Coordinates of C-alpha atoms and ligand atoms in Angstrom, one line a residue:
X1 CA 59.5 51.1 15.0
X2 CA 56.6 49.1 16.5
X3 CA 53.1 49.9 15.2
X4 CA 50.7 49.8 18.1
X5 CA 47.8 47.8 16.8
X6 CA 44.7 49.1 18.7
X7 CA 42.3 47.0 16.6
X8 CA 44.0 43.7 17.4
X9 CA 44.4 44.6 21.1
X10 CA 40.8 45.7 21.3
X11 CA 39.6 42.4 19.7
X12 CA 41.7 40.5 22.2
X13 CA 40.3 42.5 25.2
X14 CA 36.7 41.9 23.9
X15 CA 37.4 38.1 23.9
X16 CA 38.7 38.3 27.4
X17 CA 35.6 40.2 28.6
X18 CA 33.3 37.7 26.8
X19 CA 35.1 34.8 28.6
X20 CA 34.5 36.6 31.9
X21 CA 30.9 37.2 31.1
X22 CA 30.3 33.5 30.2
X23 CA 31.9 32.5 33.5
X24 CA 29.6 35.0 35.4
X25 CA 26.6 33.6 33.6
X26 CA 27.7 30.0 34.4
X27 CA 27.9 31.0 38.0
X28 CA 24.3 32.1 37.9
X29 CA 24.7 35.9 37.4
X30 CA 22.8 37.9 34.8
X31 CA 24.6 39.3 31.8
X32 CA 25.8 43.0 32.1
X33 CA 23.3 45.4 30.5
X34 CA 24.5 48.7 29.0
X35 CA 22.0 51.3 28.0
X36 CA 22.7 54.1 25.5
X37 CA 20.7 57.2 25.2
X38 CA 20.9 58.8 21.8
X39 CA 19.3 62.2 21.1
X40 CA 18.7 63.2 17.5
X41 CA 20.2 61.8 14.3
X42 CA 23.8 63.1 14.1
X43 CA 25.8 60.8 11.8
X44 CA 28.8 60.6 14.1
X45 CA 26.7 59.8 17.2
X46 CA 24.6 57.2 15.3
X47 CA 27.9 55.4 14.3
X48 CA 29.4 55.6 17.8
X49 CA 26.3 54.2 19.4
X50 CA 25.8 51.5 16.8
X51 CA 29.4 50.4 17.4
X52 CA 28.8 50.4 21.2
X53 CA 25.7 48.2 20.7
X54 CA 27.7 45.8 18.4
X55 CA 30.5 45.6 21.0
X56 CA 28.0 44.7 23.7
X57 CA 26.9 41.7 21.6
X58 CA 30.6 40.7 21.0
X59 CA 31.2 40.8 24.8
X60 CA 28.0 38.8 25.6
X61 CA 26.3 41.9 27.2
X62 CA 22.7 42.9 26.8
X63 CA 22.2 46.4 25.5
X64 CA 19.3 48.8 25.5
X65 CA 19.0 51.7 23.1
X66 CA 16.8 54.7 24.1
X67 CA 16.2 57.2 21.4
X68 CA 14.9 60.8 21.6
X69 CA 14.3 63.3 18.8
X70 CA 16.5 66.4 19.1
X71 CA 13.4 68.4 20.2
X72 CA 13.4 66.5 23.6
X73 CA 13.3 68.8 26.6
X74 CA 15.9 68.8 29.3
X75 CA 13.3 67.7 31.8
X76 CA 12.3 64.7 29.7
X77 CA 15.9 63.6 29.4
X78 CA 16.5 64.1 33.2
X79 CA 13.4 62.0 33.9
X80 CA 14.7 59.2 31.7
X81 CA 18.1 59.4 33.6
X82 CA 16.3 59.1 36.9
X83 CA 14.5 56.1 35.6
X84 CA 17.7 54.5 34.4
X85 CA 19.4 55.3 37.7
X86 CA 16.6 53.3 39.5
X87 CA 16.4 50.5 37.0
X88 CA 17.9 47.4 38.5
X89 CA 18.1 45.7 35.1
X90 CA 20.6 48.4 33.8
X91 CA 24.2 48.1 35.1
X92 CA 25.5 51.2 33.4
X93 CA 24.5 53.7 30.9
X94 CA 25.8 56.5 28.7
X95 CA 24.2 59.6 27.2
X96 CA 25.9 60.1 23.8
X97 CA 27.4 63.6 23.5
X98 CA 27.1 66.1 22.1
X99 CA 23.6 67.1 23.0
X100 CA 21.4 69.8 21.3
X101 CA 22.2 73.3 22.4
X102 CA 19.1 73.7 24.5
X103 CA 20.2 70.9 26.9
X104 CA 22.8 71.6 29.6
X105 CA 25.3 68.8 29.1
X106 CA 26.9 69.2 32.5
X107 CA 23.5 69.0 34.2
X108 CA 22.9 65.7 32.3
X109 CA 26.3 64.3 33.3
X110 CA 25.8 65.2 36.9
X111 CA 22.3 63.6 37.0
X112 CA 23.7 60.2 36.2
X113 CA 24.3 58.0 39.3
X114 CA 28.1 57.9 39.4
X115 CA 27.9 54.1 40.1
X116 CA 26.3 53.7 36.7
X117 CA 28.4 56.3 34.9
X118 CA 30.4 54.0 32.8
X119 CA 31.6 56.9 30.6
X120 CA 33.5 58.2 33.7
X121 CA 32.4 61.8 33.2
X122 CA 30.6 62.4 36.5
X123 CA 32.6 64.7 38.8
X124 CA 32.7 61.9 41.5
X125 CA 34.5 59.6 39.1
X126 CA 36.7 62.4 37.8
X127 CA 37.6 63.4 41.4
X128 CA 38.2 59.8 42.5
X129 CA 40.5 59.2 39.5
X130 CA 42.5 62.3 40.3
X131 CA 43.3 61.0 43.8
X132 CA 43.9 57.5 42.6
X133 CA 40.8 55.8 44.0
X134 CA 38.8 53.0 42.3
X135 CA 36.4 54.6 39.8
X136 CA 35.2 54.5 36.3
X137 CA 38.0 56.1 34.2
X138 CA 36.7 57.7 31.0
X139 CA 37.1 55.4 28.0
X140 CA 39.7 57.1 25.8
X141 CA 42.3 57.8 28.5
X142 CA 41.8 54.3 29.9
X143 CA 42.2 52.8 26.4
X144 CA 45.5 54.7 26.0
X145 CA 46.8 53.4 29.4
X146 CA 45.8 49.9 28.4
X147 CA 47.8 50.1 25.2
X148 CA 50.9 51.3 27.0
X149 CA 50.5 48.4 29.5
X150 CA 49.9 45.7 26.9
X151 CA 52.9 46.9 24.8
X152 CA 55.0 47.1 28.0
X153 CA 56.1 50.6 27.3
X154 CA 58.1 52.0 30.2
X155 CA 56.6 55.2 31.7
X156 CA 58.4 55.6 35.1
X157 CA 60.5 58.7 35.0
X158 CA 59.8 59.4 31.4
X159 CA 59.0 62.9 30.1
X160 CA 55.4 62.7 28.8
X161 CA 53.9 65.6 26.8
X162 CA 50.2 65.7 26.5
X163 CA 49.0 68.1 23.8
X164 CA 45.4 69.1 24.5
X165 CA 43.6 69.8 27.9
X166 CA 40.0 68.7 27.3
X167 CA 38.0 67.2 30.1
X168 CA 37.5 63.9 28.2
X169 CA 41.1 63.3 27.0
X170 CA 43.9 65.7 27.7
X171 CA 43.3 66.3 31.5
X172 CA 42.5 62.7 32.5
X173 CA 45.3 61.2 30.5
X174 CA 47.7 63.7 32.0
X175 CA 46.4 62.7 35.5
X176 CA 46.8 59.0 34.8
X177 CA 50.3 59.4 33.4
X178 CA 51.5 61.2 36.6
X179 CA 49.8 58.7 38.9
X180 CA 51.9 56.7 41.3
X181 CA 52.7 53.4 39.6
X182 CA 52.8 55.1 36.1
X183 CA 55.2 57.7 37.3
X184 CA 55.8 59.8 34.2
X185 CA 56.8 63.5 34.5
X186 CA 54.0 65.2 32.6
X187 CA 53.8 68.5 30.7
X188 CA 50.4 69.6 29.3
X189 CA 50.3 71.9 26.3
X190 CA 47.3 73.7 24.9
X191 CA 46.5 76.4 22.4
X192 CA 48.2 79.2 24.5
X193 CA 51.4 77.2 25.1
X194 CA 54.5 78.8 23.7
X195 CA 57.3 76.8 22.1
X196 CA 55.3 73.6 21.6
X197 CA 57.9 72.3 19.2
X198 CA 60.7 72.7 21.8
X199 CA 58.6 71.0 24.5
X200 CA 57.6 68.1 22.3
X201 CA 61.1 67.5 21.0
X202 CA 62.2 66.7 24.5
X203 CA 59.4 64.2 25.2
X204 CA 59.9 60.5 25.6
X205 CA 56.2 60.0 25.1
X206 CA 53.9 62.4 23.2
X207 CA 50.1 62.0 23.5
X208 CA 48.5 64.2 20.9
X209 CA 44.8 65.1 21.5
X210 CA 44.0 68.3 19.7
X211 CA 41.9 67.5 16.6
X212 CA 44.4 69.3 14.4
X213 CA 45.3 66.9 11.6
X214 CA 49.1 66.5 11.0
X215 CA 50.0 69.0 13.7
X216 CA 52.9 66.9 15.2
X217 CA 55.6 66.9 12.6
X218 CA 58.9 65.0 12.5
X219 CA 61.0 68.0 13.7
X220 CA 58.9 68.0 16.9
X221 CA 59.7 64.4 17.8
X222 CA 63.0 63.0 19.1
X223 CA 64.5 59.7 17.9
X224 CA 63.0 56.7 19.8
X225 CA 60.0 58.6 21.2
X226 CA 56.6 56.9 21.8
X227 CA 53.8 58.7 20.0
X228 CA 50.1 58.2 20.8
X229 CA 47.8 59.9 18.4
X230 CA 44.3 60.5 19.7
X231 CA 43.2 62.9 17.0
X232 CA 40.5 61.8 14.6
X233 CA 39.4 64.4 12.1
X234 CA 37.4 63.7 9.0
X235 CA 39.3 65.1 6.0
X236 CA 38.3 65.0 2.3
X237 CA 39.7 62.1 0.4
X238 CA 39.4 61.0 -3.2
X239 CA 40.5 57.5 -2.3
X240 CA 37.4 56.5 -0.2
X241 CA 33.8 55.9 -1.3
X242 CA 32.5 58.3 1.3
X243 CA 34.9 61.1 0.1
X244 CA 36.4 61.3 3.6
X245 CA 39.0 59.6 5.7
X246 CA 40.1 59.9 9.3
X247 CA 43.3 61.8 10.0
X248 CA 45.2 61.9 13.2
X249 CA 47.1 64.9 14.9
X250 CA 50.4 63.3 13.8
X251 CA 52.1 63.5 10.4
X252 CA 52.3 59.7 10.6
X253 CA 54.4 59.1 7.4
X254 CA 57.3 61.3 8.5
X255 CA 57.0 60.9 12.3
X256 CA 56.7 57.0 12.4
X257 CA 60.3 56.3 11.2
X258 CA 61.7 58.2 14.2
X259 CA 59.5 56.4 16.8
X260 CA 60.0 53.4 19.0
X261 CA 56.2 53.0 19.2
X262 CA 53.4 54.8 17.4
X263 CA 49.6 54.4 17.1
X264 CA 48.1 54.7 13.6
X265 CA 44.8 56.6 12.8
X266 CA 42.5 54.8 12.3
X267 CA 43.2 51.5 14.2
X268 CA 45.1 52.9 17.2
X269 CA 43.4 54.5 20.1
X270 CA 39.9 54.6 18.5
X271 CA 39.1 50.8 18.9
X272 CA 40.4 50.8 22.5
X273 CA 37.9 53.5 23.5
X274 CA 34.9 51.1 23.2
X275 CA 36.7 48.3 24.9
X276 CA 37.2 50.5 28.0
X277 CA 33.5 51.3 28.0
X278 CA 32.8 47.5 27.9
X279 CA 35.4 47.0 30.7
X280 CA 33.6 49.7 32.8
X281 CA 30.2 48.1 32.2
X282 CA 31.5 44.7 33.3
X283 CA 32.9 46.3 36.5
X284 CA 29.6 48.1 37.1
X285 CA 27.7 44.8 36.8
X286 CA 30.2 43.0 39.2
X287 CA 29.9 45.8 41.7
X288 CA 26.1 45.6 41.7
Ligands
LIG1 P1 38.8 69.5 22.3 O1 37.8 69.4 23.4 O2 38.5 70.3 21.1 O3 40.2 69.9 22.9 C1 41.3 70.2 22.0 C2 42.4 70.6 22.8 O4 43.5 70.8 21.9 C3 42.2 71.9 23.6 O5 42.7 71.7 24.9 C4 43.0 72.9 22.8 O6 43.5 74.0 23.6 C5 44.1 72.1 22.2 N1 44.6 72.7 21.0 C6 43.9 73.1 19.9 N2 44.7 73.7 19.0 C7 45.9 73.6 19.5 C8 47.2 74.0 19.1 N3 47.3 74.6 17.9 N4 48.2 73.8 19.9 C9 48.1 73.3 21.1 N5 46.9 72.8 21.6 C10 45.9 73.0 20.8 O7 39.0 68.0 21.7 P2 39.0 66.5 22.4 O8 37.6 66.2 22.7 O9 40.0 66.4 23.5 O10 39.5 65.7 21.2 C11 40.7 65.8 20.6 C12 40.9 65.0 19.4 O11 40.8 63.6 19.8 C13 39.8 65.1 18.4 O12 40.3 64.9 17.1 C14 38.8 64.1 18.7 O13 38.0 63.7 17.6 C15 39.7 63.0 19.1 N6 39.1 62.0 20.0 C16 39.3 60.7 19.7 C17 38.8 59.7 20.5 C18 39.0 58.3 20.1 O14 38.3 57.4 20.6 N7 40.0 58.0 19.3 C19 38.0 60.0 21.6 C20 37.9 61.4 22.0 C21 38.5 62.4 21.1 P3 42.6 75.0 24.4 O15 42.1 74.3 25.6 O16 43.5 76.1 24.7 O17 41.5 75.4 23.5

């Protein structure tokens, strides 16, 4: 069994991006600049945005943090997005989700200029991805594909089961897995799927993206399968200072011995997500 080390892979990719940035700067171009819009003080969002800003520094990017209280109106947020769309100094930007209930998330996503939508959530980017055109692919699916590539995991003709059909993970990763060049045969499961155990047990590659800790058990996985665990749920733990730890959708301890490759949680898909955002920002800067 090979443990897929997302942390080490992500560190390597950040080094590669930093080297590209230094070359760009040496050639007289400006550093890529990523802006992050953060609304409110949700602990998870604060951590994600802080990590994104830290990664910008590691990659040699500039970054801009724009904060709003959670009382911000939808109009104020839309005005800020229009400003960022027009700001030549900003190559790409993200609006950290989730947003407060009184703000229509889809309206916000669609207000972002798709050429600066480095999260890859705008319908233009989603549509272009689905027909295999160049675009910003959303960060988590793109990170998963990069792990498969870097570990040279064969995908052509393989049976891939994606468990979860969200717009940010399940659907895009299923689309990418079936794309020409990747060539997997893809089955997507969700909460209304019957016989998930039977479907998973025939998979060469399982991508679990449900947010149900430990859902994928050893009896659902065939010998030699590749298992990619996207799930990250905070569960109580007496072993950590915070009283919580992150748990994936896979019963790692019992599933890992059956696998040819498996990602751990934490340290698997998670660190790759930010790398993909950095890669998209670099691409946005180059395109501009
Ligand atoms: P989501 O929007 O809540 O979607 C969950 C999906 O799982 C839904 O499609 C749901 O089906 C399906 N599902 C739920 N219970 C199920 C069951 N018992 N059997 C089969 N399918 C079931 O979640 P998400 O945003 O895709 O995230 C999924 C997990 O990945 C979460 O733990 C999240 O924290 C994690 N995540 C990690 C990263 C990272 O960087 N590592 C990034 C994004 C997300 P229905 O559609 O029928 O409801």
